[in-house]
CSV table of C-alpha atoms in Angstrom, one decimal:
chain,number,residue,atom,x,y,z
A,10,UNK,CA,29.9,-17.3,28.1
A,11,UNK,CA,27.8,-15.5,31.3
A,12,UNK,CA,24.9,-13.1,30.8
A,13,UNK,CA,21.6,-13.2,28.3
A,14,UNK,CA,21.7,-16.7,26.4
A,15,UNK,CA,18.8,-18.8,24.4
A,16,UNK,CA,17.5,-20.1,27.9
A,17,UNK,CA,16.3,-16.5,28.8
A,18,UNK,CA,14.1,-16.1,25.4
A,19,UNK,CA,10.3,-16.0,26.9
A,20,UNK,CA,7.8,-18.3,25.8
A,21,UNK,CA,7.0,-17.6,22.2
A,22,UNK,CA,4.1,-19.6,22.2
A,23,UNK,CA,1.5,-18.4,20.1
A,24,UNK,CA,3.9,-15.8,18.1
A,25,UNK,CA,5.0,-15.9,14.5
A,26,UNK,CA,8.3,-14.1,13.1
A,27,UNK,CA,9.5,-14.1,9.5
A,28,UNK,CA,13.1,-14.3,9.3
A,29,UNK,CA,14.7,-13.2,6.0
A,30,UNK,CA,18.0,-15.3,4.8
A,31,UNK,CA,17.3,-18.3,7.2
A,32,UNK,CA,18.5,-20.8,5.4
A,33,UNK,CA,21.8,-20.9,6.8
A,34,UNK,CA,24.2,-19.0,9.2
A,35,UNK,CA,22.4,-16.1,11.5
A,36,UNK,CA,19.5,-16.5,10.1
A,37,UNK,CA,18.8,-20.6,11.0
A,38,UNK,CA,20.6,-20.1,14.0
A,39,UNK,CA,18.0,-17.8,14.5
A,40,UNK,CA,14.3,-20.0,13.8
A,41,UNK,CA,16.1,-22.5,15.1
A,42,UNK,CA,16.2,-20.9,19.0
A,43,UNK,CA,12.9,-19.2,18.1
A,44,UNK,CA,11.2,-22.3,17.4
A,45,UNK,CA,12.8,-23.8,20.2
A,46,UNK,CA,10.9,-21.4,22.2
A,47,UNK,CA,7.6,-22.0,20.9
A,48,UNK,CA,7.0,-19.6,18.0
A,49,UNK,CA,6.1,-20.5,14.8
A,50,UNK,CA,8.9,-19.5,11.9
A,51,UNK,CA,8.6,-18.9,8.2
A,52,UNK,CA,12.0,-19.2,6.8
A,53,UNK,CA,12.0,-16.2,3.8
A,54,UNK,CA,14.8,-17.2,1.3
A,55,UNK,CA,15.7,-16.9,-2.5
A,56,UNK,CA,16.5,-20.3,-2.9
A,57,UNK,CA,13.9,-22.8,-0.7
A,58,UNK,CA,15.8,-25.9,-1.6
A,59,UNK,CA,18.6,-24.7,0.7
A,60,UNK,CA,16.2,-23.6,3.3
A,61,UNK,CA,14.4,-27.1,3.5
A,62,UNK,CA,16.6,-28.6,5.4
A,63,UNK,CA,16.5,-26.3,8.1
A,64,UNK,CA,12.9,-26.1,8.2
A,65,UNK,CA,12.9,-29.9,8.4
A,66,UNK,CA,15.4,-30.0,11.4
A,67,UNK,CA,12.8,-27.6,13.0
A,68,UNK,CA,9.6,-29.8,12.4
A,69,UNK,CA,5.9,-28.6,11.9
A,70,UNK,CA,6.5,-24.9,13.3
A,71,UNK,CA,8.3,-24.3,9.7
A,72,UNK,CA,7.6,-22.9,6.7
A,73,UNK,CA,9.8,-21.9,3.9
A,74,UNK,CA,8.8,-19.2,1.3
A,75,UNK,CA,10.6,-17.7,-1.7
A,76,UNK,CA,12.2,-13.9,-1.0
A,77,UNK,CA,14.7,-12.4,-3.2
A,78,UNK,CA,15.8,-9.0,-1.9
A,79,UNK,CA,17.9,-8.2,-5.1
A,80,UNK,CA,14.4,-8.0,-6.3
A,81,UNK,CA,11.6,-5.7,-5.8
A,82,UNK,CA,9.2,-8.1,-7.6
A,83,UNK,CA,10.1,-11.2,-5.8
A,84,UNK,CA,9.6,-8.5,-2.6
A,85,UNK,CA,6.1,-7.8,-4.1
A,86,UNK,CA,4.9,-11.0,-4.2
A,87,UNK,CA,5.7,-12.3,-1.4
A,88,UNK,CA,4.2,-9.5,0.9
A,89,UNK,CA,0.8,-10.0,-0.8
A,90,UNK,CA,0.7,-13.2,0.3
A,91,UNK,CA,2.1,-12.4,3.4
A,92,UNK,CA,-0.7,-12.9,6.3
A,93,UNK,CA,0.3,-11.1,9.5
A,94,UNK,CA,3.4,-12.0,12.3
A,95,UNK,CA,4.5,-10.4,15.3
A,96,UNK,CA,8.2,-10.4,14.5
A,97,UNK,CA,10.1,-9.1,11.1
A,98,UNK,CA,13.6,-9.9,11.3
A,99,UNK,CA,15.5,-8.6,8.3
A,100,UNK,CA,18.5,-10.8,8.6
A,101,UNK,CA,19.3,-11.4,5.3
A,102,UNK,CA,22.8,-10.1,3.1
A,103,UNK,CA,25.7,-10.1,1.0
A,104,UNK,CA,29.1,-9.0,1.8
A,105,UNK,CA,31.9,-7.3,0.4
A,106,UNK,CA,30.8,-8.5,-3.4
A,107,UNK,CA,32.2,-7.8,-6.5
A,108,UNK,CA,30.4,-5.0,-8.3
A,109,UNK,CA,26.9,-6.2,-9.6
A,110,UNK,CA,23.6,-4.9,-9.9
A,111,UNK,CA,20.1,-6.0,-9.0
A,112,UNK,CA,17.1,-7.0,-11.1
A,113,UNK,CA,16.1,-3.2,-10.9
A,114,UNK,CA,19.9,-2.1,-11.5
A,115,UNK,CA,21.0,-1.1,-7.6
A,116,UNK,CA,24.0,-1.7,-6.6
A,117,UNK,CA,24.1,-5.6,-5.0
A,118,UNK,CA,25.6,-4.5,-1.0
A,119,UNK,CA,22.8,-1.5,-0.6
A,120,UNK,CA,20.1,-2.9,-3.2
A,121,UNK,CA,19.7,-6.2,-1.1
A,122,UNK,CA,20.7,-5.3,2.1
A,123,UNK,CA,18.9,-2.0,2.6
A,124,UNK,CA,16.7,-1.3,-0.5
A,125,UNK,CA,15.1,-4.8,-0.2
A,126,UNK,CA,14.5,-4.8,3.4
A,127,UNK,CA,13.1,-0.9,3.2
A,128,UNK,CA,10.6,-2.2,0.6
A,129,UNK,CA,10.0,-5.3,2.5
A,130,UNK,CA,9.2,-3.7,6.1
A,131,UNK,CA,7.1,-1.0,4.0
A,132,UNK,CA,5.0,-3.2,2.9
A,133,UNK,CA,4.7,-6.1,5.8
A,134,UNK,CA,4.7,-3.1,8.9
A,135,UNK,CA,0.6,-2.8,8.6
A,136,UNK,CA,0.9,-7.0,9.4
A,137,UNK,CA,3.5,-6.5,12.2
A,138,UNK,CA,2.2,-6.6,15.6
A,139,UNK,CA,5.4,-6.0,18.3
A,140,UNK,CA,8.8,-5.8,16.5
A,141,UNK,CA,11.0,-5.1,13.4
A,142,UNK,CA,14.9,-5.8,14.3
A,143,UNK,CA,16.9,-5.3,11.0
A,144,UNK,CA,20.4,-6.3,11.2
A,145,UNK,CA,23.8,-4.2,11.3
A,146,UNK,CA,27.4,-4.9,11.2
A,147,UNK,CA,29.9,-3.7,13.5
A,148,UNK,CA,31.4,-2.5,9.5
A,149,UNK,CA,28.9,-0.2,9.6
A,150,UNK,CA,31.7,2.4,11.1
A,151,UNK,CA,33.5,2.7,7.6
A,152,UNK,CA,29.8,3.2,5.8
A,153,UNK,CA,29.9,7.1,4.8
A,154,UNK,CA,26.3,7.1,2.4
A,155,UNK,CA,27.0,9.5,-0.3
A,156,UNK,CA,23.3,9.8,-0.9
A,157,UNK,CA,23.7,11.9,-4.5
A,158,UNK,CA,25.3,8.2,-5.7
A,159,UNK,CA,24.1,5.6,-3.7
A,160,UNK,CA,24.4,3.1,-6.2
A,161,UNK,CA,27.5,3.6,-7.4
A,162,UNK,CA,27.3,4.8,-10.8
A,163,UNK,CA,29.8,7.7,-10.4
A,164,UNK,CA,32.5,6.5,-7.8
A,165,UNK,CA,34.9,3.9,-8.6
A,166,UNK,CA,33.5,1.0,-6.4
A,167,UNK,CA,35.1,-0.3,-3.1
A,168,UNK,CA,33.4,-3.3,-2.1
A,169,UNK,CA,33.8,-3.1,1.7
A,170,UNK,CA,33.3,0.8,1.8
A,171,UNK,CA,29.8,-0.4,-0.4
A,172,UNK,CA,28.8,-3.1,2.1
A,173,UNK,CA,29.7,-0.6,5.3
A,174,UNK,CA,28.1,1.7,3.5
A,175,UNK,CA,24.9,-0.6,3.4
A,176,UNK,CA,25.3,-1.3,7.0
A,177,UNK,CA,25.1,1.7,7.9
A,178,UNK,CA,21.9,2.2,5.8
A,179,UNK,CA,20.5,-0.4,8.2
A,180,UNK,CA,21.2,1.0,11.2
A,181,UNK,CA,19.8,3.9,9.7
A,182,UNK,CA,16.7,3.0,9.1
A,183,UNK,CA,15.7,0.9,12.1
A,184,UNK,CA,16.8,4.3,14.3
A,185,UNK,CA,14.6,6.1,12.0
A,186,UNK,CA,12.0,3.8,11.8
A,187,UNK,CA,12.1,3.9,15.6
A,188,UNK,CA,11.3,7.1,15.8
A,189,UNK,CA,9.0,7.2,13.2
A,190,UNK,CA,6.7,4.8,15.0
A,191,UNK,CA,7.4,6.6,18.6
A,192,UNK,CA,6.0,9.8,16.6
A,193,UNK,CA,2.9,8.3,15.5
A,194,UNK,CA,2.0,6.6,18.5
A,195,UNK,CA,2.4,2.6,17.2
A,196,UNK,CA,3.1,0.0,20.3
A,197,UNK,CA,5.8,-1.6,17.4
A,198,UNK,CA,8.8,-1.0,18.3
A,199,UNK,CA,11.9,-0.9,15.2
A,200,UNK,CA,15.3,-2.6,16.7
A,201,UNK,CA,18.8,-3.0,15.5
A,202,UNK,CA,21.0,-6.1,16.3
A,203,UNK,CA,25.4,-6.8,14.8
A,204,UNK,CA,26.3,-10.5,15.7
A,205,UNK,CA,29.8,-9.4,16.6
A,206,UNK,CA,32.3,-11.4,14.4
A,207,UNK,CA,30.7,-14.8,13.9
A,208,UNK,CA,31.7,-17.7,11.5
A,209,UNK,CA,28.9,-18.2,8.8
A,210,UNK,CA,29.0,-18.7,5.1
A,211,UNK,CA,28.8,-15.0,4.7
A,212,UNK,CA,32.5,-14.7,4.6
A,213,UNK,CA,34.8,-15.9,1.9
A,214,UNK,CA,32.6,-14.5,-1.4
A,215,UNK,CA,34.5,-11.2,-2.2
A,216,UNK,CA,36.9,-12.8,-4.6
A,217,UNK,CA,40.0,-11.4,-3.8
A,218,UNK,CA,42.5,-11.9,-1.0
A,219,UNK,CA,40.5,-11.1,1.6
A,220,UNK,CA,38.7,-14.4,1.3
A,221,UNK,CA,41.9,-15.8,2.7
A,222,UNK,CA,42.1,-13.6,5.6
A,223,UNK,CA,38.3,-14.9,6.5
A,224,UNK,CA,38.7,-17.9,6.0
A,225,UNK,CA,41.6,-17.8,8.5
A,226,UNK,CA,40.2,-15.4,11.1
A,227,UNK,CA,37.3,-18.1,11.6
A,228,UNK,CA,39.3,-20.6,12.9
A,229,UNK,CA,40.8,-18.0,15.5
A,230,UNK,CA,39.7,-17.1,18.9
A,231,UNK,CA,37.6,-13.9,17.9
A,232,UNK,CA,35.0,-15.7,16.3
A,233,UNK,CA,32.1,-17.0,17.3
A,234,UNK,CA,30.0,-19.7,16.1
A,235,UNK,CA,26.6,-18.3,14.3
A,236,UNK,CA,24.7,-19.7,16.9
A,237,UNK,CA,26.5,-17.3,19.5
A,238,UNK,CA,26.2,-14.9,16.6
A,239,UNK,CA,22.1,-14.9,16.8
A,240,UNK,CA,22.0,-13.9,20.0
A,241,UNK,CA,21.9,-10.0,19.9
A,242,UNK,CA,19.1,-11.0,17.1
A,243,UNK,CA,17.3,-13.2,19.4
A,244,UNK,CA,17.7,-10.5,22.5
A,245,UNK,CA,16.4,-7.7,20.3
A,246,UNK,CA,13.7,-9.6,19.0
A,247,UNK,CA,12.5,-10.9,22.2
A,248,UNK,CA,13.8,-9.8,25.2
A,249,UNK,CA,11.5,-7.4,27.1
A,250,UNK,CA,14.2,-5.5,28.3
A,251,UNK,CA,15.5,-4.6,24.8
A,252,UNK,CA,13.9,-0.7,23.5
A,253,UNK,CA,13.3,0.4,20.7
A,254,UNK,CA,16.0,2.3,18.6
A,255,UNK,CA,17.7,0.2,20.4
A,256,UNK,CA,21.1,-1.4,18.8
A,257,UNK,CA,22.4,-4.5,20.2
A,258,UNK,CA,25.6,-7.0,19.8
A,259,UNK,CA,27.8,-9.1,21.8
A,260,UNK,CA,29.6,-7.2,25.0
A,261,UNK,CA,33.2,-9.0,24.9
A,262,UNK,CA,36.3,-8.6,23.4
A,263,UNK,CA,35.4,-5.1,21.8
A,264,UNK,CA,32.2,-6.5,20.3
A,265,UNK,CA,33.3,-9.5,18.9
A,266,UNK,CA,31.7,-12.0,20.7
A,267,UNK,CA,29.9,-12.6,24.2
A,268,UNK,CA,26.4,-12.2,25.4
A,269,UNK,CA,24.5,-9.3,24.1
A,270,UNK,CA,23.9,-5.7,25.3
A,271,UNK,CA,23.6,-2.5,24.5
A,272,UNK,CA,26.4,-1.8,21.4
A,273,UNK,CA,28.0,1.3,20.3
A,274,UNK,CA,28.0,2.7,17.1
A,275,UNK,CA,29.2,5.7,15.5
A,276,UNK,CA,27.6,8.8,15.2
A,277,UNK,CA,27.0,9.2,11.7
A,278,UNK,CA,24.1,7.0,12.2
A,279,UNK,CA,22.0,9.8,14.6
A,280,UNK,CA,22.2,12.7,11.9
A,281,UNK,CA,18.6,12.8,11.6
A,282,UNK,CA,18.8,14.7,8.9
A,283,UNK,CA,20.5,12.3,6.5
A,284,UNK,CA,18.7,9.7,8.0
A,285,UNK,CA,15.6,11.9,6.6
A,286,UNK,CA,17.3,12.0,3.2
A,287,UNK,CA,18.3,8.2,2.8
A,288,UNK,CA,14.3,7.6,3.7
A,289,UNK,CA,13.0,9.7,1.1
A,290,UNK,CA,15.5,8.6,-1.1
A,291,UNK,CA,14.3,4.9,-0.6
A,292,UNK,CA,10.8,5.4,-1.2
A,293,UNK,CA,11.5,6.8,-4.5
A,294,UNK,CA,13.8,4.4,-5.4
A,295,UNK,CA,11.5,1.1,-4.2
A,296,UNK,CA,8.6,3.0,-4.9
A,297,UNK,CA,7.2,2.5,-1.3
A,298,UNK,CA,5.4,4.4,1.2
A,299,UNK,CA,5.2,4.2,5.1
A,300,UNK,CA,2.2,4.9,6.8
A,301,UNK,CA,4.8,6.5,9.5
């Protein structure tokens, strides 16, 4: 593979970047190449036992602390005793899931992949000091929010229209956030980053025949190993050529895999005023508030 790889991260040196859901797939792929780099990483995970291995393969620049996005308490308490990093990377995620709720009765695909973030970046931003890259899916072109039931309590539920539905809430709310921050003058900048079609535990749990066809298609050319995965994370997280509002993934084979770059996406996700409504919408529901 040519172009943007883990050599060209800059020194990191002196930085510090939470990583949500690092404690396997993406997301240790991920600290891994930061750390590798110099920057200190605190692996942010429901379950630490799985995440200390990881932070053990990475030695001393480490740290592993408890975050469970399907609830806003867990999100609570862990951002009062969060103190201060340069980098958020909301990495974290479930995918294509049966139907379940969170502890505060969300909808699992949207509750912990973009309610749980929301309230997590709302709460952290004051502490962040250059970037926030939340992180998409190239599914996010079937997502069509239906904002008057975005937990599903009226719709017969589709679990991959729920989970594109929830990536495109992401991608959402990091070009919103971007914006929002441009407005008000902050230097931090609000990126969004799809790994393309890479082969991590994330497929394989929506308990129908689909698991098959994943389990399948990750032994086949178009995928990618998570490592190669991370890198349109690690690009918009570090490079200094990424901008904000950006949204990045790999540049081959239609986006499946290759170095990243610039990504398209589709145009739902620039309708500023929905993207207006699903931010209101999320503060109610999280009870948060952005100072932006």
């Amino acid at each position: 593979m040519s172009g943007w790889s883990t050599s060209d991260i800059p020194d990191q040196t002196g930085r510090r970047v939470v990583i949500t859901g690092a404690n396997s797939g993406l997301g240790a792929e991920t600290a891994k190449a930061l750390a590798a780099a110099g920057a200190e990483v605190v692996l942010a995970v429901r379950t630490t036992a799985k995440a200390e291995p990881v932070a053990a393969e990475i030695g001393p620049k480490a740290s592993v602390r408890r975050l469970d996005l399907a609830d806003l308490a867990s999100v609570r308490d862990f951002a009062e005793g969060f103190d201060g990093a340069d980098v958020l990377i909301n990495n974290a995620g479930v995918m294509a899931v049966p139907l379940a709720r969170t502890a505060d009765g969300f909808e699992m695909q949207i509750g912990t992949n973009h309610l749980g973030h929301f309230a997590l970046t709302a709460l952290l931003l004051p502490k962040i000091t250059d970037r926030v890259v939340t992180l998409s899916s190239e599914v996010h072109q079937i997502g069509n929010l239906d904002l008057d039931d975005l937990n599903w309590e009226k719709r017969k539920y589709g679990r991959w229209r729920a989970y594109g539905d929830s990536k495109l809430a992401n991608l959402m709310f990091g070009k919103e956030l971007a914006a929002r921050l441009g407005s008000s003058g902050s230097t931090v900048q609000s990126l969004v980053a799809h790994p393309g079609y890479a082969a991590t535990e994330l497929q394989g749990r929506s308990g129908n025949w689909t698991d098959r066809f994943a389990k399948l298609a990750n032994r086949l050319p178009i995928a990618q190993s998570a490592a190669g995965g991370a890198l349109p994370t690690l690009y918009a997280a570090t490079s200094p050529d990424a901008s904000s509002g950006g949204f990045y993934g790999p540049t081959e084979f239609f986006g499946m895999h290759g170095a990243p770059g610039p990504s398209r996406y589709h145009k739902r996700a620039d309708d500023t005023v929905k993207r207006e409504r699903l931010w209101t919408l999320s503060e109610s529901l999280t009870s948060t508030t952005f100072g932006v």
